[in-house]
Short mmCIF file of C-alpha atoms in Angstrom, two decimals:
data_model
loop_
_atom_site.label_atom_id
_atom_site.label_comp_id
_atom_site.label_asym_id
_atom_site.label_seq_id
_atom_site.Cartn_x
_atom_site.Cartn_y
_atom_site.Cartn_z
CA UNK A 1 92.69 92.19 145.26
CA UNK A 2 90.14 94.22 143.31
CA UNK A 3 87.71 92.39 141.36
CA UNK A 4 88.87 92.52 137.19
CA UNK A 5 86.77 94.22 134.93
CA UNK A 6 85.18 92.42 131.97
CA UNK A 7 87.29 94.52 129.47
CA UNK A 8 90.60 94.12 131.23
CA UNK A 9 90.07 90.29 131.32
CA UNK A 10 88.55 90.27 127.35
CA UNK A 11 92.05 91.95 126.88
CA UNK A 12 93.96 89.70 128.50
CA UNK A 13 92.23 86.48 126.56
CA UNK A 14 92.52 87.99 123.65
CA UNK A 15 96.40 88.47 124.49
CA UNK A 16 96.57 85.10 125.25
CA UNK A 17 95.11 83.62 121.79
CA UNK A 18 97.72 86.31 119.90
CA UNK A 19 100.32 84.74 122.10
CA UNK A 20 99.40 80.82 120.94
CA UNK A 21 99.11 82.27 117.39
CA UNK A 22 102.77 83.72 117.51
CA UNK A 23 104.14 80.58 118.83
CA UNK A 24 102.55 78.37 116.48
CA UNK A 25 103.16 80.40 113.73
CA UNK A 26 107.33 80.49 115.08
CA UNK A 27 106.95 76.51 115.96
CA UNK A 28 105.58 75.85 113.19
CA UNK A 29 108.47 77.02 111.17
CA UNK A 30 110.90 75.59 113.58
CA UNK A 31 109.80 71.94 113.17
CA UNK A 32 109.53 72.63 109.17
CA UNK A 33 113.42 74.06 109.12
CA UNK A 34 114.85 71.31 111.33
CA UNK A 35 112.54 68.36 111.09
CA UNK A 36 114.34 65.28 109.05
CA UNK A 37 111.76 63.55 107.54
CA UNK A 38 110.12 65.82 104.69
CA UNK A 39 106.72 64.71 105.92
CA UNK A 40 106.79 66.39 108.99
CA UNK A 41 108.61 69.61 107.24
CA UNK A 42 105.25 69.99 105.71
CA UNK A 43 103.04 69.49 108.18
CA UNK A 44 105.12 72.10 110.15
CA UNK A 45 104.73 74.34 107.69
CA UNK A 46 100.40 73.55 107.71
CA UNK A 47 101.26 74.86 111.39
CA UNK A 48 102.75 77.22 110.59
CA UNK A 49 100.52 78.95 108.13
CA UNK A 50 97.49 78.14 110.63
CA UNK A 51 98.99 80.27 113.01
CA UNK A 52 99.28 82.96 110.47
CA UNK A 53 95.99 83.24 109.48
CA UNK A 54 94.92 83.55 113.19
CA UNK A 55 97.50 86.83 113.16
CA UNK A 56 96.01 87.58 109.98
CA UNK A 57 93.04 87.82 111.71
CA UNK A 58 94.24 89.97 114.69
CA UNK A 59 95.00 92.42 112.09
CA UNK A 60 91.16 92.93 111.24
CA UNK A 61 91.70 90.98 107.76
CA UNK A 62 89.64 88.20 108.30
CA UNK A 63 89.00 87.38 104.40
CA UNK A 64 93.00 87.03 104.10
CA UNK A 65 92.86 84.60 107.30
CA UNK A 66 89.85 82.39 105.73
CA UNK A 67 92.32 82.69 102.23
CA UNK A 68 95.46 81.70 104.44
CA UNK A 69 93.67 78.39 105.03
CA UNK A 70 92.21 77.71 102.06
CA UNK A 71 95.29 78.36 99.97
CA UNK A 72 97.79 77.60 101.64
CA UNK A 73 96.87 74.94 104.19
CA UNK A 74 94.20 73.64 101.72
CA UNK A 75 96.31 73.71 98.71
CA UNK A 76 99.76 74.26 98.45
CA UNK A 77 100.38 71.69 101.30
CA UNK A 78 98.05 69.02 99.85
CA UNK A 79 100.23 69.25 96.34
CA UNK A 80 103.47 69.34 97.96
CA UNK A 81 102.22 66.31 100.36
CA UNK A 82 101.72 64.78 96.75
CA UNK A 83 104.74 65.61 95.20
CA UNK A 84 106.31 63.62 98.08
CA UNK A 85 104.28 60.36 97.90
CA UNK A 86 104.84 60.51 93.90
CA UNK A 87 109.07 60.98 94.13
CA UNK A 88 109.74 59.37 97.84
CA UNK A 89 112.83 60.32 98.98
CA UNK A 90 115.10 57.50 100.75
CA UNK A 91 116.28 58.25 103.82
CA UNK A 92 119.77 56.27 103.60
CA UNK A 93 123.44 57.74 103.19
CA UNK A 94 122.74 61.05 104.99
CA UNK A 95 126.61 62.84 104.60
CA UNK A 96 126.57 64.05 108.27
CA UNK A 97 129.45 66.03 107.50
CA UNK A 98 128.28 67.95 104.51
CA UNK A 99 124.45 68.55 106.64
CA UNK A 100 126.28 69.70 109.82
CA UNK A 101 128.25 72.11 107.62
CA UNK A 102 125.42 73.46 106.17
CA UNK A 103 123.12 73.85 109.00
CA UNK A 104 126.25 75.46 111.06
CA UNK A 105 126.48 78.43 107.76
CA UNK A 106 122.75 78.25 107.78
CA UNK A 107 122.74 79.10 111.56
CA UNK A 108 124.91 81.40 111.87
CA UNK A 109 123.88 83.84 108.37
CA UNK A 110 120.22 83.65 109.69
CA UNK A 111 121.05 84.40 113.45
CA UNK A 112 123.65 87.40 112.60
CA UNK A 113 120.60 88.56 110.07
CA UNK A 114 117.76 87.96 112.47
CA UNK A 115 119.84 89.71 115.39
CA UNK A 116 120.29 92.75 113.15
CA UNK A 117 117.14 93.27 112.18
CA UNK A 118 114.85 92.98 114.88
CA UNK A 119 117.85 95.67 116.45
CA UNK A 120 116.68 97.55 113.33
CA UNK A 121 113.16 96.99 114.74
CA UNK A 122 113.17 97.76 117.93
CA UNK A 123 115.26 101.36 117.59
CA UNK A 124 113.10 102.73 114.50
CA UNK A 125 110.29 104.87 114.97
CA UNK A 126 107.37 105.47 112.95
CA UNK A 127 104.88 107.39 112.41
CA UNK A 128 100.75 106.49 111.73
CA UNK A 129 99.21 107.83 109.28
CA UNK A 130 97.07 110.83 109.98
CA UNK A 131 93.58 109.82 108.28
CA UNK A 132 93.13 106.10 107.02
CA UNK A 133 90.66 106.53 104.26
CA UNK A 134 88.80 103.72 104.77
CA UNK A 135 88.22 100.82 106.96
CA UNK A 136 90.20 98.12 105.25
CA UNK A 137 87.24 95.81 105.16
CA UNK A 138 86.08 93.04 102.50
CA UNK A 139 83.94 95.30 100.66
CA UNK A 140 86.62 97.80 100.62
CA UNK A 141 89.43 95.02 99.09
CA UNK A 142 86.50 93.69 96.55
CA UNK A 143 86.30 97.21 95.12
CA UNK A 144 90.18 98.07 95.10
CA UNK A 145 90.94 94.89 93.34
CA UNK A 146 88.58 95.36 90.70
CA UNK A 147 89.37 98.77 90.29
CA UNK A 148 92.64 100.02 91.26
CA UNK A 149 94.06 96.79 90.92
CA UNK A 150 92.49 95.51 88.14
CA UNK A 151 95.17 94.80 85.85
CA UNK A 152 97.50 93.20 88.06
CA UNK A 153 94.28 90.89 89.03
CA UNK A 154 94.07 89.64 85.34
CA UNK A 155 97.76 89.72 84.95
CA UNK A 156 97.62 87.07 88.03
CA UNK A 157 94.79 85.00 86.73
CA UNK A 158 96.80 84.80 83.38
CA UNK A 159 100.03 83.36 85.43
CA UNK A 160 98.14 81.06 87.04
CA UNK A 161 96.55 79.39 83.89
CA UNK A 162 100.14 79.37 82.27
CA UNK A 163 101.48 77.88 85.10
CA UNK A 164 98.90 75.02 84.99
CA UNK A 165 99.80 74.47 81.30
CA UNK A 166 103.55 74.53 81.98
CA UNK A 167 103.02 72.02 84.74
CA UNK A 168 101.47 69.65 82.55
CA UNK A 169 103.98 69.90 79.77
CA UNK A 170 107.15 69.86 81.99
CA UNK A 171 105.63 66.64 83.92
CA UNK A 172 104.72 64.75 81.23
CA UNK A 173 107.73 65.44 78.61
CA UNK A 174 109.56 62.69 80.65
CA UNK A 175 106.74 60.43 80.66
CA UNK A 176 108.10 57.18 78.13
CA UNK A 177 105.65 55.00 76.01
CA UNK A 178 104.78 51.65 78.15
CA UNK A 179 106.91 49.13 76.04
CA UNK B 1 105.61 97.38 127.00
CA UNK B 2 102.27 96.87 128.48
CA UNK B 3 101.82 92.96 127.79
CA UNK B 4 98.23 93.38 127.80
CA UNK B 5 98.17 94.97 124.37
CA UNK B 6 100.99 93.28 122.24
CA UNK B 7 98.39 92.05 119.53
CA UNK B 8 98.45 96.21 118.76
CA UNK B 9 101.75 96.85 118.41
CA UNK B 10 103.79 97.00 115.41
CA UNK B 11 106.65 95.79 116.60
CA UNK B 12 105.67 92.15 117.67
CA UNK B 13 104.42 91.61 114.08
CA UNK B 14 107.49 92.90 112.91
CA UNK B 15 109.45 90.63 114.66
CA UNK B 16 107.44 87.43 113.58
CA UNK B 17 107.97 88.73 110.59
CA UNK B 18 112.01 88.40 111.13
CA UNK B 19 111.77 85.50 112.68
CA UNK B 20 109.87 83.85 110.25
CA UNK B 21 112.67 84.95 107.49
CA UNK B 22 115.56 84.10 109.50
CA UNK B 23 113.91 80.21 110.24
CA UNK B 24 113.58 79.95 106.31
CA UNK B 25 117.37 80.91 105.43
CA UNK B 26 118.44 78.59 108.18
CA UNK B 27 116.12 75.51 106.57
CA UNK B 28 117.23 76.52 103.39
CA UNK B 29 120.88 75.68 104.01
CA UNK B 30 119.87 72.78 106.03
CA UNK B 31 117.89 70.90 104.18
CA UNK B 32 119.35 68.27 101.63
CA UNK B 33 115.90 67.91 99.45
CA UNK B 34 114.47 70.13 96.49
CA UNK B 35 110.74 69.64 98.37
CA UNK B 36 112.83 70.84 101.55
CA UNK B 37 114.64 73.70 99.84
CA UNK B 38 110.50 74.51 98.46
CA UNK B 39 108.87 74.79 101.79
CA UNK B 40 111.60 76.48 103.48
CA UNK B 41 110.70 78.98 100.70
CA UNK B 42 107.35 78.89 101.55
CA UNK B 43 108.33 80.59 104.94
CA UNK B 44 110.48 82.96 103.91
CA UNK B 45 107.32 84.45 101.59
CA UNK B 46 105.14 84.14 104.63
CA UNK B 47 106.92 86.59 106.69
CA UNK B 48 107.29 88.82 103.37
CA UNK B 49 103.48 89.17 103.39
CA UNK B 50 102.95 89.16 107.05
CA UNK B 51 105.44 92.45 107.34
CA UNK B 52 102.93 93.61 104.27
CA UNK B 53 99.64 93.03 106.45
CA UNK B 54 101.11 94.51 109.38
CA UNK B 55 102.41 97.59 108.17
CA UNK B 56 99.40 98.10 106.26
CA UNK B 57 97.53 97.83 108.91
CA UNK B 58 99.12 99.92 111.33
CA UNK B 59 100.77 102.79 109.01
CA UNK B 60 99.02 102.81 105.48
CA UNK B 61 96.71 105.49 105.15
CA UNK B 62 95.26 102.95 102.99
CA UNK B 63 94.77 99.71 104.75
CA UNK B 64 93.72 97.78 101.45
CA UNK B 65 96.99 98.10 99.55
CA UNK B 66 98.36 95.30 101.92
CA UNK B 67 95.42 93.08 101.57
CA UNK B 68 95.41 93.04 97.75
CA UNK B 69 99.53 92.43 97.91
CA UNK B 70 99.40 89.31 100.04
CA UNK B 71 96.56 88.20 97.80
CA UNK B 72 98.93 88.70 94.75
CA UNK B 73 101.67 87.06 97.20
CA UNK B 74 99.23 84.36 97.64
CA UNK B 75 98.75 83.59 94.09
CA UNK B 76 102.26 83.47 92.67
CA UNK B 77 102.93 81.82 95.34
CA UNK B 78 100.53 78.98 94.65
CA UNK B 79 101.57 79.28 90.84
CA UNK B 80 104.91 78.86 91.98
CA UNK B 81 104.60 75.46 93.91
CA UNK B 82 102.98 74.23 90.73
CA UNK B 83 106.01 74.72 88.52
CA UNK B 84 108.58 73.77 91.01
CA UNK B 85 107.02 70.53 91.89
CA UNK B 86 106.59 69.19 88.49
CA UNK B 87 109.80 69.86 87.97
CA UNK B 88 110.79 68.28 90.92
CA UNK B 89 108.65 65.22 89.54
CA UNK B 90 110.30 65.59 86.47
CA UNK B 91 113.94 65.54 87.58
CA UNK B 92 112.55 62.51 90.01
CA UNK B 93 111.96 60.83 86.55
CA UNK B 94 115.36 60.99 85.13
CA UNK B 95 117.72 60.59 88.40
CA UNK B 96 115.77 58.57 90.77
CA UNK B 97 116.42 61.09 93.53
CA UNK B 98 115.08 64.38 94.61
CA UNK B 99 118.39 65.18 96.94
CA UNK B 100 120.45 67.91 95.72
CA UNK B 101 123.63 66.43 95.96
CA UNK B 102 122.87 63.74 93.57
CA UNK B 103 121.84 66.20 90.70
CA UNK B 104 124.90 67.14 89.77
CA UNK B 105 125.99 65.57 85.74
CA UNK B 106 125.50 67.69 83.34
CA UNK B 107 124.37 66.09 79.63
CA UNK B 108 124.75 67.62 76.06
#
């Protein structure tokens, strides 16, 4: 057997990470799709998304990896981990008819879909570009988003501070006077 | 396929990507809850914006444009959870439940 070379075996490691990353990222999604009990629906879904940041990061965007987390892991989870504790859902009369129905359409519209398309995937060809005119780094996404995409940067930061006010009026309309 | 070097091809990202979509429709007929129907959402925007990243990385000429649209995914994204929770905490309020099969009178 002849002796590996350090590159072959920094390849193969770093094949290896990708790998875990791709089947958290799939397991992840698996356990939030099928899992009964909402609270582990979200924390399949924190796996999920950590496992997409680490492909995030394979694909030499390690700013959107570090915003992965932070975002989504650090807040979207955390409110919808809230929402749950605030309107618990009971876990009595499950219709076992009307869930096995849906998970059987479910089933087979997403495995007919997924089928076709990574078919689609696999026979398409495509071409890379022929100069890439720069190197896709943070500095690089700092300066396109204030320039190129400047307006739709505003236009976001406006949503989100309507959002917060419509979130406040649409959960506290219901709110009634303590008697 | 060389195994070795599947972290540089298109294709496996592209096929995440699928699977990550597919998973979500499935849990989004499956599950019974709003919150359920919300994170099963959730996935099906994540493989959206990994297909982005991935063919921006491999086939843009630019490879910001991707960055800056998952970031934009990002935020509506976050915006969106917002909304659809307290509305989910507001329809709490007034039925008791959050499963979808008990919303279902209409009043007016």
């Amino acid at each position: 057997m002849s002796a590996v070379s350090p590159q072959d075996a920094a390849q193969a490691a770093a094949a290896l990470i990708f790998a875990g990353f791709a089947g958290l990222t799939v397991f992840g999604a698996i356990v939030a799709a099928v899992a009964r009990r909402l609270v582990r629906c979200v924390c399949g879904l924190a796996l999920s998304f950590m496992g997409l940041a680490g492909l995030y990061y394979f694909l030499h965007s390690p700013f959107l990896a570090l915003m992965q987390v932070l975002i989504y892991v650090g807040a979207i989870c955390v409110v919808i981990m809230f929402a749950l504790m605030l309107a618990e859902p009971h876990e009595e009369q499950i219709s076992r008819r009307r869930e096995l129905l849906g998970g059987a359409a479910g089933l087979l519209l997403a495995g007919a879909f997924a089928v076709a398309l990574i078919l689609l995937v696999g026979r398409a060809s495509w071409m890379p570009p022929a100069v890439q005119t720069n190197g896709g780094t943070v500095q690089d996404l700092g300066r396109a988003l204030l320039n190129r995409y400047g307006f739709a940067f505003e236009l976001i930061s406006a949503l989100l501070l309507l959002a917060i006010i419509g979130a406040l009026v649409v959960a506290r309309s219901g709110r009634r006077p303590k008697p | 396929m060389n195994w070795l070097l599947m972290n540089e091809s298109l294709q496996v990202y592209l096929v995440i990507g699928v699977l990550l979509l597919c998973i979500g429709l499935f849990g989004f007929f499956r599950q019974r809850t709003l919150v359920g129907m919300l994170i099963n959402g959730e996935l099906i925007l994540a493989g959206a914006s990994l297909n982005f990243m991935a063919f921006s990385h491999f086939l843009a000429p630019d490879p910001v444009t991707g960055q800056a649209f998952t970031l934009f995914i990002m935020g509506i994204a976050a915006a969106e959870a917002a909304i659809v929770l307290s509305i989910m905490i507001g329809v709490y309020r007034n039925y008791r439940s959050i499963e979808t099969e008990d919303l279902k009178d209409l009043e007016g």
